[in-house]
mmCIF file of C-alpha atoms in Angstrom:
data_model
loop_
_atom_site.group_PDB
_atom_site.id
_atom_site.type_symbol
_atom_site.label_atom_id
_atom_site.label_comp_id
_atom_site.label_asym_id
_atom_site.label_seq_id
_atom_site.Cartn_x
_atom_site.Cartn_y
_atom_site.Cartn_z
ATOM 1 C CA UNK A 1 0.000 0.000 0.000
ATOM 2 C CA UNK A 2 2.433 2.525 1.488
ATOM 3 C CA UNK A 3 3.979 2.012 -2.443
ATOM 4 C CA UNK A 4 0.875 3.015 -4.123
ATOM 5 C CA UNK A 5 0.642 6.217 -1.834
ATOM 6 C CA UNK A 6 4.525 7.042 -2.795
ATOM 7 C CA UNK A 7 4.441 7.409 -6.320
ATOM 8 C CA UNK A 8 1.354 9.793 -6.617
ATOM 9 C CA UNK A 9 2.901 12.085 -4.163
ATOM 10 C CA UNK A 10 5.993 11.976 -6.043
ATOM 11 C CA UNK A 11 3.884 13.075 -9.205
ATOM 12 C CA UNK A 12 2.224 15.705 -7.127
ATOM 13 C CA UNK A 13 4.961 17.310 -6.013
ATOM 14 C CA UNK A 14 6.798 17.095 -9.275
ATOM 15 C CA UNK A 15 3.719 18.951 -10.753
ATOM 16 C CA UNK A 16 3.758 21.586 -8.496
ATOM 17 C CA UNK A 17 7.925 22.413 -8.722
ATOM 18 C CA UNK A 18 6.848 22.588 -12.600
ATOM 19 C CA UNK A 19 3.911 24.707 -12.022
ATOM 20 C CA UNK A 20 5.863 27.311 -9.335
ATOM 21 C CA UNK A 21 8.749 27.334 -12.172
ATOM 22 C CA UNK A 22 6.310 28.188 -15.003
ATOM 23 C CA UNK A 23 4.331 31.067 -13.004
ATOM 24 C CA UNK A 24 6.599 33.434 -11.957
ATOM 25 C CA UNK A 25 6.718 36.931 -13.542
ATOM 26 C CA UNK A 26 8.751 40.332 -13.362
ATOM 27 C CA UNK A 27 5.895 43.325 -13.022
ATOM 28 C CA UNK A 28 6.333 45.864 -15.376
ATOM 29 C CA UNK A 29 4.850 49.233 -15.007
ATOM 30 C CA UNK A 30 1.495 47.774 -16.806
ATOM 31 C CA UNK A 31 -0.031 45.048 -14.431
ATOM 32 C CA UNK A 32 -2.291 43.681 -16.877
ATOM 33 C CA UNK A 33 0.878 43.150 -19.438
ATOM 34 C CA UNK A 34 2.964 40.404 -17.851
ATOM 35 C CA UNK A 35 6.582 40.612 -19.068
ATOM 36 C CA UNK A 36 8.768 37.523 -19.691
ATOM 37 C CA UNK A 37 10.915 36.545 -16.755
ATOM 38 C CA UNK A 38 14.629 36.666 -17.974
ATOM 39 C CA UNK A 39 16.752 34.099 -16.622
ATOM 40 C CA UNK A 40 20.168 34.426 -15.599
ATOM 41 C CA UNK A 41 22.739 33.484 -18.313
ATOM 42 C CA UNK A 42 23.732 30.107 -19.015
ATOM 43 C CA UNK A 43 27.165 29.183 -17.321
ATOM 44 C CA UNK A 44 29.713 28.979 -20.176
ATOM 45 C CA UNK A 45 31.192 25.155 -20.661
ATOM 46 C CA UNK A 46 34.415 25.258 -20.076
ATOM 47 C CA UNK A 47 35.972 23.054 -22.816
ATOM 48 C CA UNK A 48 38.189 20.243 -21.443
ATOM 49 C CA UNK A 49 42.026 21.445 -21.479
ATOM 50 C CA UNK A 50 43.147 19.181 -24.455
ATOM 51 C CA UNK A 51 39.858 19.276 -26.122
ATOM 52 C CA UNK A 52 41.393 20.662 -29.120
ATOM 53 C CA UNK A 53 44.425 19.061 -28.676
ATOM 54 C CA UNK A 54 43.569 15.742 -29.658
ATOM 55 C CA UNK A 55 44.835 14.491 -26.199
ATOM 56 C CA UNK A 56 42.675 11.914 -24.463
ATOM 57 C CA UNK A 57 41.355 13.561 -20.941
ATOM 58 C CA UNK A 58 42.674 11.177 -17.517
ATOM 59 C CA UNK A 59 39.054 9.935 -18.061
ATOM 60 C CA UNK A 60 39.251 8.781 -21.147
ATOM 61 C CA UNK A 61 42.386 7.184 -20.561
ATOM 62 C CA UNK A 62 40.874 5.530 -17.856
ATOM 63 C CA UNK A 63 38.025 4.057 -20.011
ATOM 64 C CA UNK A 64 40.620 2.943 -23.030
ATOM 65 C CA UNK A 65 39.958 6.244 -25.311
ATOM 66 C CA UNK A 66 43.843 6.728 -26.994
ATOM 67 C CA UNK A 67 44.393 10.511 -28.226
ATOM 68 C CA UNK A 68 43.594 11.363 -31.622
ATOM 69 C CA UNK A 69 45.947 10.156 -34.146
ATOM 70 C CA UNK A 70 48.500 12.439 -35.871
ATOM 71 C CA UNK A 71 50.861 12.295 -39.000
ATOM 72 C CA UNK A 72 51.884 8.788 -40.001
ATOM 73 C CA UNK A 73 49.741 7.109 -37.226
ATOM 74 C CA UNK A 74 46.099 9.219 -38.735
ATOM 75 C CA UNK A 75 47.402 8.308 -42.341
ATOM 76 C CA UNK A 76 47.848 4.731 -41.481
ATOM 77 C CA UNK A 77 44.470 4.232 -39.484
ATOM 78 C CA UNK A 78 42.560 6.496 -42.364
ATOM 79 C CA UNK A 79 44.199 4.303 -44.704
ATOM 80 C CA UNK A 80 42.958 0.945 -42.671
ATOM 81 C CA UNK A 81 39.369 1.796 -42.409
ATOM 82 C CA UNK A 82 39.146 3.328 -45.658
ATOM 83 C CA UNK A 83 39.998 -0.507 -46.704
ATOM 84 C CA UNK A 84 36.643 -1.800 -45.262
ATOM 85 C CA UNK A 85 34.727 1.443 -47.288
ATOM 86 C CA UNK A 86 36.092 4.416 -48.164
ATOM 87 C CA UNK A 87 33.061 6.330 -47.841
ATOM 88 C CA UNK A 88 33.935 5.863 -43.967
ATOM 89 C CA UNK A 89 36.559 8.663 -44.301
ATOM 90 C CA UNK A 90 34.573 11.295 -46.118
ATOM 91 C CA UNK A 91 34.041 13.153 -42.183
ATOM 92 C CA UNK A 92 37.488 12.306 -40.857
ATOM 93 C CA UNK A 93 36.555 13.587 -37.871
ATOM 94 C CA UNK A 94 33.790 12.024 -37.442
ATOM 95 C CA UNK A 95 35.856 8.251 -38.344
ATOM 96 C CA UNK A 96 38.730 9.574 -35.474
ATOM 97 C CA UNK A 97 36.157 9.979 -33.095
ATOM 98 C CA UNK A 98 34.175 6.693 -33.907
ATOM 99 C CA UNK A 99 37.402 5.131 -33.901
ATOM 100 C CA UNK A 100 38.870 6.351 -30.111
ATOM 101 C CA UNK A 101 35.182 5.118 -28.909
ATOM 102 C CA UNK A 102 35.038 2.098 -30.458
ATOM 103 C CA UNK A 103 38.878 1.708 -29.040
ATOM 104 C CA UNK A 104 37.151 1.090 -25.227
ATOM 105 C CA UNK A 105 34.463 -0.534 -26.434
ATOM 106 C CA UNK A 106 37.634 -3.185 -27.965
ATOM 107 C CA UNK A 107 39.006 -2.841 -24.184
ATOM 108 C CA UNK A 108 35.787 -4.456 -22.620
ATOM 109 C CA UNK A 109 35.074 -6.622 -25.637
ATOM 110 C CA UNK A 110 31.186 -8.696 -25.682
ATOM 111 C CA UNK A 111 30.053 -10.581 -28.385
ATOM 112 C CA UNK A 112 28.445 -7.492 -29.920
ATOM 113 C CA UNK A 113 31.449 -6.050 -30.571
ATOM 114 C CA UNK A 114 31.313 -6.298 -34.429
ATOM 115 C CA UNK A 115 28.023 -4.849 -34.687
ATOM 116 C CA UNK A 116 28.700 -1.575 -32.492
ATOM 117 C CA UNK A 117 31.533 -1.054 -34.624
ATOM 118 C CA UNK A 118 29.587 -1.244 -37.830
ATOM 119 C CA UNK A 119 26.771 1.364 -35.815
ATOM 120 C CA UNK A 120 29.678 3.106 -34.743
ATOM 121 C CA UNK A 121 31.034 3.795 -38.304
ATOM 122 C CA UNK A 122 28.090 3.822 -40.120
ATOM 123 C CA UNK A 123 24.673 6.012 -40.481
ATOM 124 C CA UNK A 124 21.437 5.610 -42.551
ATOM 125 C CA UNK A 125 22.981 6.732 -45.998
ATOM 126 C CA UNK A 126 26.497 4.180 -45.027
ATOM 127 C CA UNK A 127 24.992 1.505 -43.082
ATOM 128 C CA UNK A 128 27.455 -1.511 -42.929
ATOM 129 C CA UNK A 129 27.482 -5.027 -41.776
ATOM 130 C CA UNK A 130 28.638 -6.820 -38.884
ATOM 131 C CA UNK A 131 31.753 -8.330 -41.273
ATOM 132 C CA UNK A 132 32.351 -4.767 -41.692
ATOM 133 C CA UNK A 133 32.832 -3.774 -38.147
ATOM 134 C CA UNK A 134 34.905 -7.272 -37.513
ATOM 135 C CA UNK A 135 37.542 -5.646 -40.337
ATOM 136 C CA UNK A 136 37.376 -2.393 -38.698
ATOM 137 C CA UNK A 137 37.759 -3.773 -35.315
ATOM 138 C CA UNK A 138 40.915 -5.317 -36.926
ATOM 139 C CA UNK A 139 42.098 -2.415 -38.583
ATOM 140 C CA UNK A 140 41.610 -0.528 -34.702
ATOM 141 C CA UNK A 141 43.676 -2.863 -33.425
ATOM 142 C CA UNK A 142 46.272 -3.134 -35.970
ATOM 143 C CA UNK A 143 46.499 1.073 -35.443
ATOM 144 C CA UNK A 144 44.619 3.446 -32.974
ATOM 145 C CA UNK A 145 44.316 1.193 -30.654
ATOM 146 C CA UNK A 146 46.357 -2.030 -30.370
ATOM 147 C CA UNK A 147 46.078 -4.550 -27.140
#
């Protein structure tokens, strides 16, 4: 019982917090005129320190994400992915960054691993098969990010 009483109160009270958020006005000099409220600004993001930089953060190291490849090392993994399709390469960065993830996803393999690599890489206009992501798991670890 004491469960059934719980979540309606929850409900409730989440109601009103919306309701109190939603009804709150600045008066202007006409009362019948009600003027939008203006919210403090947003708090900037600060961008991580080596967001730019390429440089995996101490939490992505931590989960298996390797900085972004330069030089020789982005020419040869560009060159190993663009071997499964090279439509893959067309965003670069987009491939890079599907290519650091998919490095901690090959960290804590499953037996999915194939297939989040072929999601990973591909969209609706590129979609590719899990034999796909097996070669560009391959071409990961023979690169970005080998074991």
């Amino acid at each position: 019982m004491r469960q059934t009483t719980a979540l309606p109160a929850a409900l409730l009270a989440a109601a009103l917090l919306a309701l109190t958020a939603c009804s709150t006005e600045e008066e202007s000099g006409d009362k019948n005129m009600p003027t939008a409220k203006t919210s403090a600004p947003a708090a900037k993001e600060q961008p991580a320190e080596d967001a730019d930089s390429g440089e995996s953060s101490d939490a992505e190291k931590a989960a298996g994400i390797p900085d972004a490849p330069t030089g020789a090392a982005l020419d040869a993994y560009l060159a190993a992915i663009r071997d499964v399709d090279p439509k893959i390469v067309q965003d670069e960065e987009k491939s890079i960054d599907a290519g650091r993830n998919q490095c901690a996803s090959l960290a804590n393999p499953n037996d999915k691993i194939d297939w989040l690599a072929a999601q990973r890489f591909g969209n609706d206009t590129l979609p590719l098969t899990d034999e796909q992501g097996k070669h560009l798991n391959a071409a990961l670890r023979a690169t970005l990010c080998p074991a």
